[in-house]
Structures are given as structure tokens and as C-alpha cells.
Amino acid sequence: MADVQDGHYDSSTDSLRVEPIYESFLCPLTKQIMRDPVTLESGATFEREAILKWFQESDSSGRSLVCPITRKELSSTEFNPSIALRNTIDEWMHRNEAAKLDVARKSLTSENSEHDTLQALEYVVEICQRSRSSRHVVRKLGLISLISELLKNSSTKVRQKSLESLCFVAKDDNDNKDEIAAGDNIRTIVKFLSHGHVQEKEQAASLLYELSQYKPLSEKIGSVPGAILILVGLSSSKIENLLTVDRADKTLVNLESCEKNVRQMAENGRLQPLLRLLLEGSADTQLSMAAYVGELVLTNEVKVFVAQTAGSALVNIMKSGNREAREAALKALNQISSYDVSAKILIEAGRHWYLKKLFTICFISSAIQDLQ
């Protein structure tokens, strides 16, 4: 009896199988367990993709069309799905998955060696890759909370494997994401971004990205103190692992669905999301973003950037907005125009003489009161 990892034999876990691997389950070409077995006219059975590849290679090389096993010439490339065999393999896989998950649950609920804990987590990863229903079973068995507890384990390897396991558990399953994000787990995951080892940091960034794809968690992630600051730093890093940088940047993009997060990003130097909402958002959103621009402390270089990017939008709000919108836009313009270069950009955006006069007023601290 032998175990299979991704279809390959692994004799180290023989005792976990409820029954042996039957030779008929393995594709003669790939030596892996078949997921979609088909039978040729010769009577031999193969994985569909494997035999199709064989046919293509035979055709491109000019070889005679023969059965890879019997070597008998075939009259055609037609085959029939082996439905009964596929169902038998599926049932066998489910029984063995249940056995592995039971072992994993027992291992994670008691004191075990690092090796046994890592093996249990590997079973979870392996099974979660199979299907969404398998990930559902992982949650039903209470494994998510057990794995989350391991994030505080003293072993670096166990912490790293736990983060990786939770990534697979979370994939395409919002209920699992909710459970992973329960309690103080997100705060714990964020800590790895600044204090973890290289691999822990990479896995933590990947897990946060996976969680951030579920919109209801965006605000929760952003509410963790320092989370957005750390993510902004990672997303622009020149020394971090490229995958970590990529995941941090994509996580921030997902977090833009929450305006509070956009404001935090702007505070920490990532202004593009705020300016995008100022340009493309609803009237209420534009009002909110314009008001916030007026509250930010901007460097002269950033003032120029904002003037170039959103100056015209702010001018348009001054032209056509209601009183509240005009006050918000004026506050933003007053902030940006305090630097000569950006002020000139705004004046050019205004064009008409009465707007030029308005920009002059922006230099006066009492401008808002004059407008009221």
C-alpha cells in the first residue's frame, strides 16, 4: 500500500490509506492517478490529456498511430470515457481524503513533533487543492481555528506552513475567509509583514491578498494599526522579495474599495487611489476626496503632482458644484496653490480671468469665510 502526493507514490504515509492504490487507477503514461480516464479501441485506459498529447506527438513526428501499451496500430484516435472507473477513483479519493483529514485534526489538537505538525498541514494543503468542497470540509472539521493557533508557534517552519495552508483554505471560499479573519488573526498576519522571516513575510502577504479579495474584509484589514503603512512600504520596496511586493500592491488595490483605506493610503504617500476617486467617483465621493486633499500635509513635489492630475477636476467643482462642494474644492486648491509651481498649473487650468482671481484668493487664509 502506498500514498500519493500529486499522483506520485509516497511510502512514508502508507498507514493513512484505507485501502491500497490499485494499478488500474494509474495512467500508464503519467504514472499518476487518473482524474478523467478514457479507453482506446485496444482496451487500454489512459488519462485523457495524456493520450491526447501522445496522439499529437505521433502526428507531428510522423509516427504510426499505435496504442502506447499494446503497440498495436489504431484505426482512429477515438476513445470512450471510463465512467465507472472514474467514479471508483473518486470514491477512493474521498475515503482517503477523509482519513487524512482525520489524522490532521488529531495531530493539530494535541502536542506533536514539528515533523508531525508539518505533515498534518501538508495533508490540508494537498486536499484543499483538489476542490472547493474539500475546503468546505476543512472548515466543518474545525481545522481553520487549529491552524490559526499555529501562527503563534515557536517553530518558524510551522508558522510558515500554517500561513501557506490558510492561503489554500481561503481560496475562492468567503466563509473560510471570514473564519480566518476572526478574532485577532489579521493583526497576527500583519505582524509577519514587518517582523517575519523572508518566507513568512511572503506567505503572509499572499494570505492577506487572498483575504482582501473578499470585499467585506477590506475595512477590517485596513483597521489594523499600521497595516496600510506596511503594505505601502512593501509595495514600493526595491529590496523585498518580488512576490511579496506584488502581493502587497495587489492587496492595496483590493483595499481601495473602502474610502477609509484610501485616505490612509494618501496619508502614507499613495495618492493615486484618492485622486482616482476625485476624478471618477460619484459627486459625494468627489466632495469627500476634495475635502480630504485640503487636510493633507503635502510636499511641494506632491502639490505639483496633484495639480497636474486633479487640478482641472477641482476647478470644475468650483464652477458647477454646490456650496459645500465649492468650499471643499477651495480648501484643496488653497493647499495646493501654496507652492508657486503648482499655483501656476492651477491658474492655467482655470484659464478665465474670474478663476484667476479665485486662485489669488486661495492664498488668503480667510478665503473660505469670504466665500460663505
CSV table of C-alpha atoms in Angstrom, one decimal:
chain,number,residue,atom,x,y,z
A,1,MET,CA,0.0,0.0,0.0
A,2,ALA,CA,1.4,3.4,-0.9
A,3,ASP,CA,0.4,7.1,-0.6
A,4,VAL,CA,0.3,9.5,-3.4
A,5,GLN,CA,1.3,13.2,-3.4
A,6,ASP,CA,0.0,14.9,-6.6
A,7,GLY,CA,-0.4,11.4,-8.1
A,8,HIS,CA,3.1,10.1,-7.1
A,9,TYR,CA,3.8,7.3,-4.7
A,10,ASP,CA,5.0,8.2,-1.2
A,11,SER,CA,5.6,5.2,1.0
A,12,SER,CA,6.1,7.3,4.2
A,13,THR,CA,2.4,7.6,4.8
A,14,ASP,CA,1.2,4.0,4.0
A,15,SER,CA,-0.7,3.7,7.2
A,16,LEU,CA,-3.1,6.5,6.3
A,17,ARG,CA,-4.7,4.7,3.3
A,18,VAL,CA,-7.9,2.9,4.0
A,19,GLU,CA,-7.1,0.7,1.0
A,20,PRO,CA,-4.2,0.3,-1.4
A,21,ILE,CA,-3.7,2.1,-4.6
A,22,TYR,CA,-4.9,-0.2,-7.4
A,23,GLU,CA,-2.7,-0.3,-10.5
A,24,SER,CA,-5.7,0.4,-12.7
A,25,PHE,CA,-6.0,3.9,-11.0
A,26,LEU,CA,-2.7,5.0,-12.5
A,27,CYS,CA,-2.3,6.3,-16.1
A,28,PRO,CA,0.4,4.2,-17.8
A,29,LEU,CA,1.9,7.4,-19.4
A,30,THR,CA,2.0,9.7,-16.4
A,31,LYS,CA,2.1,7.2,-13.6
A,32,GLN,CA,-0.4,9.5,-11.8
A,33,ILE,CA,-3.9,8.8,-10.5
A,34,MET,CA,-6.3,9.4,-13.3
A,35,ARG,CA,-9.0,12.1,-13.0
A,36,ASP,CA,-10.6,11.6,-16.4
A,37,PRO,CA,-9.8,8.1,-17.7
A,38,VAL,CA,-10.6,7.1,-21.3
A,39,THR,CA,-10.3,3.8,-23.0
A,40,LEU,CA,-9.0,3.2,-26.5
A,41,GLU,CA,-10.1,0.6,-29.0
A,42,SER,CA,-7.2,-1.5,-27.9
A,43,GLY,CA,-8.8,-1.8,-24.4
A,44,ALA,CA,-6.0,0.2,-22.7
A,45,THR,CA,-7.0,3.1,-20.4
A,46,PHE,CA,-5.2,6.5,-20.0
A,47,GLU,CA,-5.7,10.0,-18.6
A,48,ARG,CA,-7.5,12.0,-21.3
A,49,GLU,CA,-4.9,14.8,-21.5
A,50,ALA,CA,-2.0,12.3,-21.6
A,51,ILE,CA,-3.3,10.2,-24.5
A,52,LEU,CA,-4.3,13.4,-26.5
A,53,LYS,CA,-0.7,14.6,-26.0
A,54,TRP,CA,0.5,11.2,-27.3
A,55,PHE,CA,-1.7,11.4,-30.4
A,56,GLN,CA,-0.4,15.0,-31.1
A,57,GLU,CA,3.2,14.0,-30.8
A,58,SER,CA,2.7,11.0,-33.0
A,59,ASP,CA,1.1,13.2,-35.7
A,60,SER,CA,3.7,15.9,-35.5
A,61,SER,CA,6.6,13.4,-35.7
A,62,GLY,CA,5.0,11.3,-38.5
A,63,ARG,CA,4.9,8.1,-36.3
A,64,SER,CA,2.3,5.4,-36.9
A,65,LEU,CA,-0.8,5.7,-34.7
A,66,VAL,CA,-0.3,2.9,-32.1
A,67,CYS,CA,-1.5,2.2,-28.6
A,68,PRO,CA,1.3,3.2,-26.1
A,69,ILE,CA,0.8,-0.1,-24.2
A,70,THR,CA,-0.1,-2.8,-26.6
A,71,ARG,CA,1.8,-1.2,-29.5
A,72,LYS,CA,-1.0,-2.3,-31.8
A,73,GLU,CA,-1.9,0.1,-34.6
A,74,LEU,CA,-5.0,2.1,-34.0
A,75,SER,CA,-7.6,2.8,-36.7
A,76,SER,CA,-8.6,6.1,-35.2
A,77,THR,CA,-8.0,8.4,-32.2
A,78,GLU,CA,-11.5,7.9,-30.8
A,79,PHE,CA,-11.9,6.8,-27.2
A,80,ASN,CA,-14.7,6.3,-24.7
A,81,PRO,CA,-14.9,7.8,-21.2
A,82,SER,CA,-14.4,5.2,-18.5
A,83,ILE,CA,-17.2,6.5,-16.3
A,84,ALA,CA,-17.3,3.5,-13.9
A,85,LEU,CA,-13.5,3.7,-13.3
A,86,ARG,CA,-13.6,7.5,-12.8
A,87,ASN,CA,-16.4,7.1,-10.2
A,88,THR,CA,-14.5,4.3,-8.4
A,89,ILE,CA,-11.4,6.5,-8.3
A,90,ASP,CA,-13.4,9.5,-7.0
A,91,GLU,CA,-14.9,7.3,-4.2
A,92,TRP,CA,-11.5,6.0,-3.3
A,93,MET,CA,-10.1,9.6,-3.2
A,94,HIS,CA,-12.8,10.8,-0.9
A,95,ARG,CA,-12.3,7.9,1.5
A,96,ASN,CA,-8.6,8.6,1.7
A,97,GLU,CA,-9.1,12.4,2.0
A,98,ALA,CA,-11.4,11.7,5.0
A,99,ALA,CA,-8.7,9.5,6.5
A,100,LYS,CA,-6.0,12.2,6.0
A,101,LEU,CA,-8.2,15.0,7.4
A,102,ASP,CA,-8.9,12.9,10.5
A,103,VAL,CA,-5.2,12.3,11.0
A,104,ALA,CA,-4.6,16.1,10.5
A,105,ARG,CA,-7.3,17.0,13.0
A,106,LYS,CA,-5.9,14.6,15.7
A,107,SER,CA,-2.4,15.9,15.1
A,108,LEU,CA,-3.4,19.5,15.4
A,109,THR,CA,-5.4,19.1,18.6
A,110,SER,CA,-2.5,17.5,20.6
A,111,GLU,CA,1.1,18.1,21.3
A,112,ASN,CA,3.1,16.7,18.4
A,113,SER,CA,6.6,16.9,17.0
A,114,GLU,CA,7.4,19.6,14.4
A,115,HIS,CA,7.5,16.8,11.8
A,116,ASP,CA,4.0,15.5,12.6
A,117,THR,CA,2.6,19.0,12.6
A,118,LEU,CA,4.1,19.9,9.3
A,119,GLN,CA,2.8,16.6,7.8
A,120,ALA,CA,-0.7,17.4,9.1
A,121,LEU,CA,-0.5,20.8,7.4
A,122,GLU,CA,0.7,19.3,4.2
A,123,TYR,CA,-2.4,17.0,4.2
A,124,VAL,CA,-4.6,20.1,4.5
A,125,VAL,CA,-2.8,21.8,1.6
A,126,GLU,CA,-2.9,18.7,-0.6
A,127,ILE,CA,-6.6,18.2,0.0
A,128,CYS,CA,-7.6,21.9,-0.3
A,129,GLN,CA,-6.1,22.0,-3.8
A,130,ARG,CA,-8.5,19.3,-5.0
A,131,SER,CA,-11.8,21.2,-4.8
A,132,ARG,CA,-13.9,23.8,-3.1
A,133,SER,CA,-15.9,21.1,-1.4
A,134,SER,CA,-12.7,19.8,0.2
A,135,ARG,CA,-12.0,23.3,1.6
A,136,HIS,CA,-15.6,23.3,2.9
A,137,VAL,CA,-14.9,20.1,4.8
A,138,VAL,CA,-11.8,21.6,6.3
A,139,ARG,CA,-13.9,24.3,7.9
A,140,LYS,CA,-16.6,22.0,9.1
A,141,LEU,CA,-14.0,19.9,10.9
A,142,GLY,CA,-12.8,22.9,12.8
A,143,LEU,CA,-9.3,22.9,11.3
A,144,ILE,CA,-9.2,26.6,10.5
A,145,SER,CA,-9.0,27.7,14.1
A,146,LEU,CA,-6.5,25.0,14.9
A,147,ILE,CA,-4.2,26.1,12.0
A,148,SER,CA,-4.6,29.8,13.1
A,149,GLU,CA,-3.4,29.0,16.5
A,150,LEU,CA,-0.2,27.6,15.0
A,151,LEU,CA,0.7,31.1,13.7
A,152,LYS,CA,2.0,31.7,17.2
A,153,ASN,CA,4.0,28.5,17.3
A,154,SER,CA,7.7,28.8,18.2
A,155,SER,CA,8.8,27.0,15.0
A,156,THR,CA,9.5,29.2,12.0
A,157,LYS,CA,8.7,26.2,9.7
A,158,VAL,CA,5.4,25.6,11.4
A,159,ARG,CA,4.4,29.3,11.2
A,160,GLN,CA,5.3,29.4,7.5
A,161,LYS,CA,3.4,26.2,6.7
A,162,SER,CA,0.4,27.5,8.6
A,163,LEU,CA,0.3,30.7,6.6
A,164,GLU,CA,0.6,28.7,3.4
A,165,SER,CA,-2.1,26.3,4.5
A,166,LEU,CA,-4.5,29.1,5.3
A,167,CYS,CA,-3.9,30.5,1.8
A,168,PHE,CA,-5.2,27.3,0.2
A,169,VAL,CA,-8.0,27.1,2.7
A,170,ALA,CA,-9.1,30.6,1.9
A,171,LYS,CA,-9.0,30.3,-1.9
A,172,ASP,CA,-12.5,31.0,-3.5
A,173,ASP,CA,-14.3,30.4,-0.2
A,174,ASN,CA,-15.6,33.5,1.5
A,175,ASP,CA,-16.9,31.6,4.5
A,176,ASN,CA,-13.4,30.3,5.1
A,177,LYS,CA,-12.0,33.8,4.7
A,178,ASP,CA,-14.5,35.1,7.4
A,179,GLU,CA,-13.3,32.4,9.8
A,180,ILE,CA,-9.6,33.0,9.1
A,181,ALA,CA,-10.2,36.7,9.8
A,182,ALA,CA,-11.9,36.1,13.1
A,183,GLY,CA,-10.6,37.4,16.4
A,184,ASP,CA,-7.1,38.8,16.3
A,185,ASN,CA,-5.9,36.7,13.3
A,186,ILE,CA,-5.5,39.6,10.8
A,187,ARG,CA,-3.4,41.5,13.3
A,188,THR,CA,-1.2,38.4,13.8
A,189,ILE,CA,-0.8,38.0,10.0
A,190,VAL,CA,0.1,41.7,9.6
A,191,LYS,CA,2.9,41.3,12.1
A,192,PHE,CA,4.6,38.9,9.9
A,193,LEU,CA,4.9,41.6,7.2
A,194,SER,CA,7.3,43.6,9.3
A,195,HIS,CA,8.8,41.0,11.7
A,196,GLY,CA,8.7,37.7,9.9
A,197,HIS,CA,11.4,35.9,8.1
A,198,VAL,CA,11.5,36.2,4.3
A,199,GLN,CA,9.3,33.2,3.6
A,200,GLU,CA,6.9,34.1,6.4
A,201,LYS,CA,6.6,37.6,5.0
A,202,GLU,CA,5.9,36.2,1.5
A,203,GLN,CA,3.3,33.8,2.8
A,204,ALA,CA,1.6,36.5,5.0
A,205,ALA,CA,1.4,38.9,2.0
A,206,SER,CA,-0.1,36.1,-0.1
A,207,LEU,CA,-2.7,35.3,2.6
A,208,LEU,CA,-3.6,39.0,3.1
A,209,TYR,CA,-4.1,39.3,-0.7
A,210,GLU,CA,-6.3,36.2,-0.7
A,211,LEU,CA,-8.4,37.6,2.2
A,212,SER,CA,-8.6,41.1,0.6
A,213,GLN,CA,-10.4,39.7,-2.4
A,214,TYR,CA,-13.4,39.4,-0.2
A,215,LYS,CA,-14.7,43.0,-0.1
A,216,PRO,CA,-16.3,42.8,3.5
A,217,LEU,CA,-12.8,42.2,4.9
A,218,SER,CA,-11.3,45.3,3.3
A,219,GLU,CA,-12.2,47.6,6.1
A,220,LYS,CA,-11.2,45.0,8.7
A,221,ILE,CA,-7.7,44.7,7.2
A,222,GLY,CA,-7.3,48.5,6.9
A,223,SER,CA,-8.4,49.0,10.5
A,224,VAL,CA,-5.4,47.0,11.9
A,225,PRO,CA,-2.9,49.7,13.1
A,226,GLY,CA,0.0,50.0,10.7
A,227,ALA,CA,-1.3,47.5,8.2
A,228,ILE,CA,-1.7,50.0,5.3
A,229,LEU,CA,1.5,51.8,6.2
A,230,ILE,CA,3.4,48.5,6.0
A,231,LEU,CA,1.7,47.4,2.8
A,232,VAL,CA,2.5,50.8,1.1
A,233,GLY,CA,6.1,50.4,2.1
A,234,LEU,CA,6.3,46.8,0.8
A,235,SER,CA,4.6,47.7,-2.5
A,236,SER,CA,7.3,50.2,-3.3
A,237,SER,CA,10.3,48.3,-1.9
A,238,LYS,CA,13.3,47.7,-4.0
A,239,ILE,CA,14.8,45.0,-1.7
A,240,GLU,CA,11.9,42.8,-0.8
A,241,ASN,CA,11.0,39.5,-2.5
A,242,LEU,CA,9.3,40.3,-5.8
A,243,LEU,CA,6.3,38.1,-4.9
A,244,THR,CA,5.9,39.9,-1.6
A,245,VAL,CA,6.0,43.3,-3.4
A,246,ASP,CA,3.4,42.1,-5.9
A,247,ARG,CA,1.0,40.7,-3.3
A,248,ALA,CA,1.3,43.9,-1.2
A,249,ASP,CA,0.5,46.1,-4.2
A,250,LYS,CA,-2.5,43.9,-5.3
A,251,THR,CA,-3.8,43.8,-1.7
A,252,LEU,CA,-3.8,47.6,-1.6
A,253,VAL,CA,-5.7,47.7,-4.9
A,254,ASN,CA,-8.3,45.5,-3.3
A,255,LEU,CA,-8.5,47.6,-0.2
A,256,GLU,CA,-9.3,50.7,-2.3
A,257,SER,CA,-13.0,49.5,-2.1
A,258,CYS,CA,-13.1,51.2,1.3
A,259,GLU,CA,-12.8,55.0,1.4
A,260,LYS,CA,-11.2,54.9,4.9
A,261,ASN,CA,-8.4,52.8,3.4
A,262,VAL,CA,-8.0,55.2,0.5
A,263,ARG,CA,-7.5,58.1,3.0
A,264,GLN,CA,-4.9,56.1,4.9
A,265,MET,CA,-3.1,55.3,1.7
A,266,ALA,CA,-3.0,59.0,0.9
A,267,GLU,CA,-1.6,59.8,4.4
A,268,ASN,CA,1.2,57.3,3.7
A,269,GLY,CA,2.1,58.6,0.3
A,270,ARG,CA,0.0,56.5,-2.0
A,271,LEU,CA,-2.2,59.3,-3.5
A,272,GLN,CA,-3.3,57.7,-6.8
A,273,PRO,CA,-6.4,55.9,-5.3
A,274,LEU,CA,-7.6,59.2,-3.7
A,275,LEU,CA,-7.1,61.2,-6.9
A,276,ARG,CA,-8.8,58.5,-9.0
A,277,LEU,CA,-11.9,58.8,-6.8
A,278,LEU,CA,-11.7,62.5,-7.1
A,279,LEU,CA,-11.7,62.2,-10.8
A,280,GLU,CA,-14.1,59.3,-11.3
A,281,GLY,CA,-16.1,58.9,-8.2
A,282,SER,CA,-19.7,59.9,-7.5
A,283,ALA,CA,-20.5,63.5,-6.6
A,284,ASP,CA,-20.5,62.7,-2.9
A,285,THR,CA,-17.2,60.8,-3.2
A,286,GLN,CA,-15.6,63.6,-5.1
A,287,LEU,CA,-16.7,66.0,-2.4
A,288,SER,CA,-15.2,63.7,0.3
A,289,MET,CA,-11.9,63.3,-1.5
A,290,ALA,CA,-11.6,67.1,-2.3
A,291,ALA,CA,-12.1,67.9,1.3
A,292,TYR,CA,-9.5,65.4,2.3
A,293,VAL,CA,-6.9,66.8,-0.1
A,294,GLY,CA,-7.3,70.1,1.8
A,295,GLU,CA,-6.5,68.3,5.0
A,296,LEU,CA,-3.4,66.5,3.9
A,297,VAL,CA,0.1,67.8,4.5
A,298,LEU,CA,1.7,67.7,1.1
A,299,THR,CA,5.3,68.2,0.0
A,300,ASN,CA,5.9,70.7,-2.8
A,301,GLU,CA,6.6,67.9,-5.3
A,302,VAL,CA,3.3,66.2,-4.4
A,303,LYS,CA,1.4,69.5,-4.7
A,304,VAL,CA,2.7,69.7,-8.3
A,305,PHE,CA,1.6,66.2,-9.0
A,306,VAL,CA,-1.9,66.8,-7.5
A,307,ALA,CA,-2.2,70.0,-9.5
A,308,GLN,CA,-1.3,68.2,-12.7
A,309,THR,CA,-3.6,65.2,-12.0
A,310,ALA,CA,-6.6,66.7,-10.4
A,311,GLY,CA,-6.4,70.4,-10.8
A,312,SER,CA,-8.9,70.6,-13.6
A,313,ALA,CA,-11.4,68.4,-11.6
A,314,LEU,CA,-11.1,70.8,-8.6
A,315,VAL,CA,-11.7,73.8,-10.9
A,316,ASN,CA,-14.8,72.1,-12.4
A,317,ILE,CA,-16.1,71.6,-8.9
A,318,MET,CA,-15.6,75.3,-8.3
A,319,LYS,CA,-17.5,76.0,-11.5
A,320,SER,CA,-20.5,73.8,-11.0
A,321,GLY,CA,-20.6,72.4,-7.5
A,322,ASN,CA,-22.9,73.3,-4.7
A,323,ARG,CA,-21.8,75.5,-1.8
A,324,GLU,CA,-20.4,72.6,0.2
A,325,ALA,CA,-18.6,71.2,-2.8
A,326,ARG,CA,-17.1,74.6,-3.6
A,327,GLU,CA,-15.9,75.0,-0.1
A,328,ALA,CA,-14.2,71.6,-0.2
A,329,ALA,CA,-12.6,72.3,-3.6
A,330,LEU,CA,-11.4,75.8,-2.4
A,331,LYS,CA,-9.8,74.3,0.7
A,332,ALA,CA,-7.9,71.8,-1.6
A,333,LEU,CA,-6.9,74.5,-4.0
A,334,ASN,CA,-5.7,76.7,-1.2
A,335,GLN,CA,-3.5,73.8,0.0
A,336,ILE,CA,-2.1,73.0,-3.5
A,337,SER,CA,-1.6,76.7,-4.6
A,338,SER,CA,0.7,77.5,-1.7
A,339,TYR,CA,3.6,76.5,-3.9
A,340,ASP,CA,4.3,78.7,-6.9
A,341,VAL,CA,4.8,76.0,-9.4
A,342,SER,CA,1.6,74.2,-8.6
A,343,ALA,CA,-0.2,77.5,-8.3
A,344,LYS,CA,0.7,78.3,-11.9
A,345,ILE,CA,-0.6,74.9,-13.1
A,346,LEU,CA,-3.9,75.7,-11.4
A,347,ILE,CA,-4.1,79.1,-12.9
A,348,GLU,CA,-3.6,77.7,-16.3
A,349,ALA,CA,-6.3,75.1,-15.6
A,350,GLY,CA,-8.7,78.0,-14.7
A,351,ARG,CA,-8.0,79.9,-17.9
A,352,HIS,CA,-10.7,82.6,-17.4
A,353,TRP,CA,-9.9,85.8,-15.6
A,354,TYR,CA,-12.5,85.3,-12.8
A,355,LEU,CA,-11.0,81.9,-12.0
A,356,LYS,CA,-7.5,83.5,-11.9
A,357,LYS,CA,-8.9,85.9,-9.3
A,358,LEU,CA,-10.3,83.0,-7.4
A,359,PHE,CA,-6.8,81.4,-7.2
A,360,THR,CA,-5.4,84.6,-5.9
A,361,ILE,CA,-8.0,84.5,-3.1
A,362,CYS,CA,-6.8,80.9,-2.3
A,363,PHE,CA,-3.6,82.4,-0.9
A,364,ILE,CA,-5.6,84.2,1.8
A,365,SER,CA,-6.3,82.1,4.8
A,366,SER,CA,-9.8,83.7,5.2
A,367,ALA,CA,-10.9,82.7,1.7
A,368,ILE,CA,-13.4,80.2,2.9
A,369,GLN,CA,-15.1,82.8,5.2
A,370,ASP,CA,-15.2,85.3,2.3
A,371,LEU,CA,-17.0,82.7,0.1
A,372,GLN,CA,-19.7,82.0,2.7
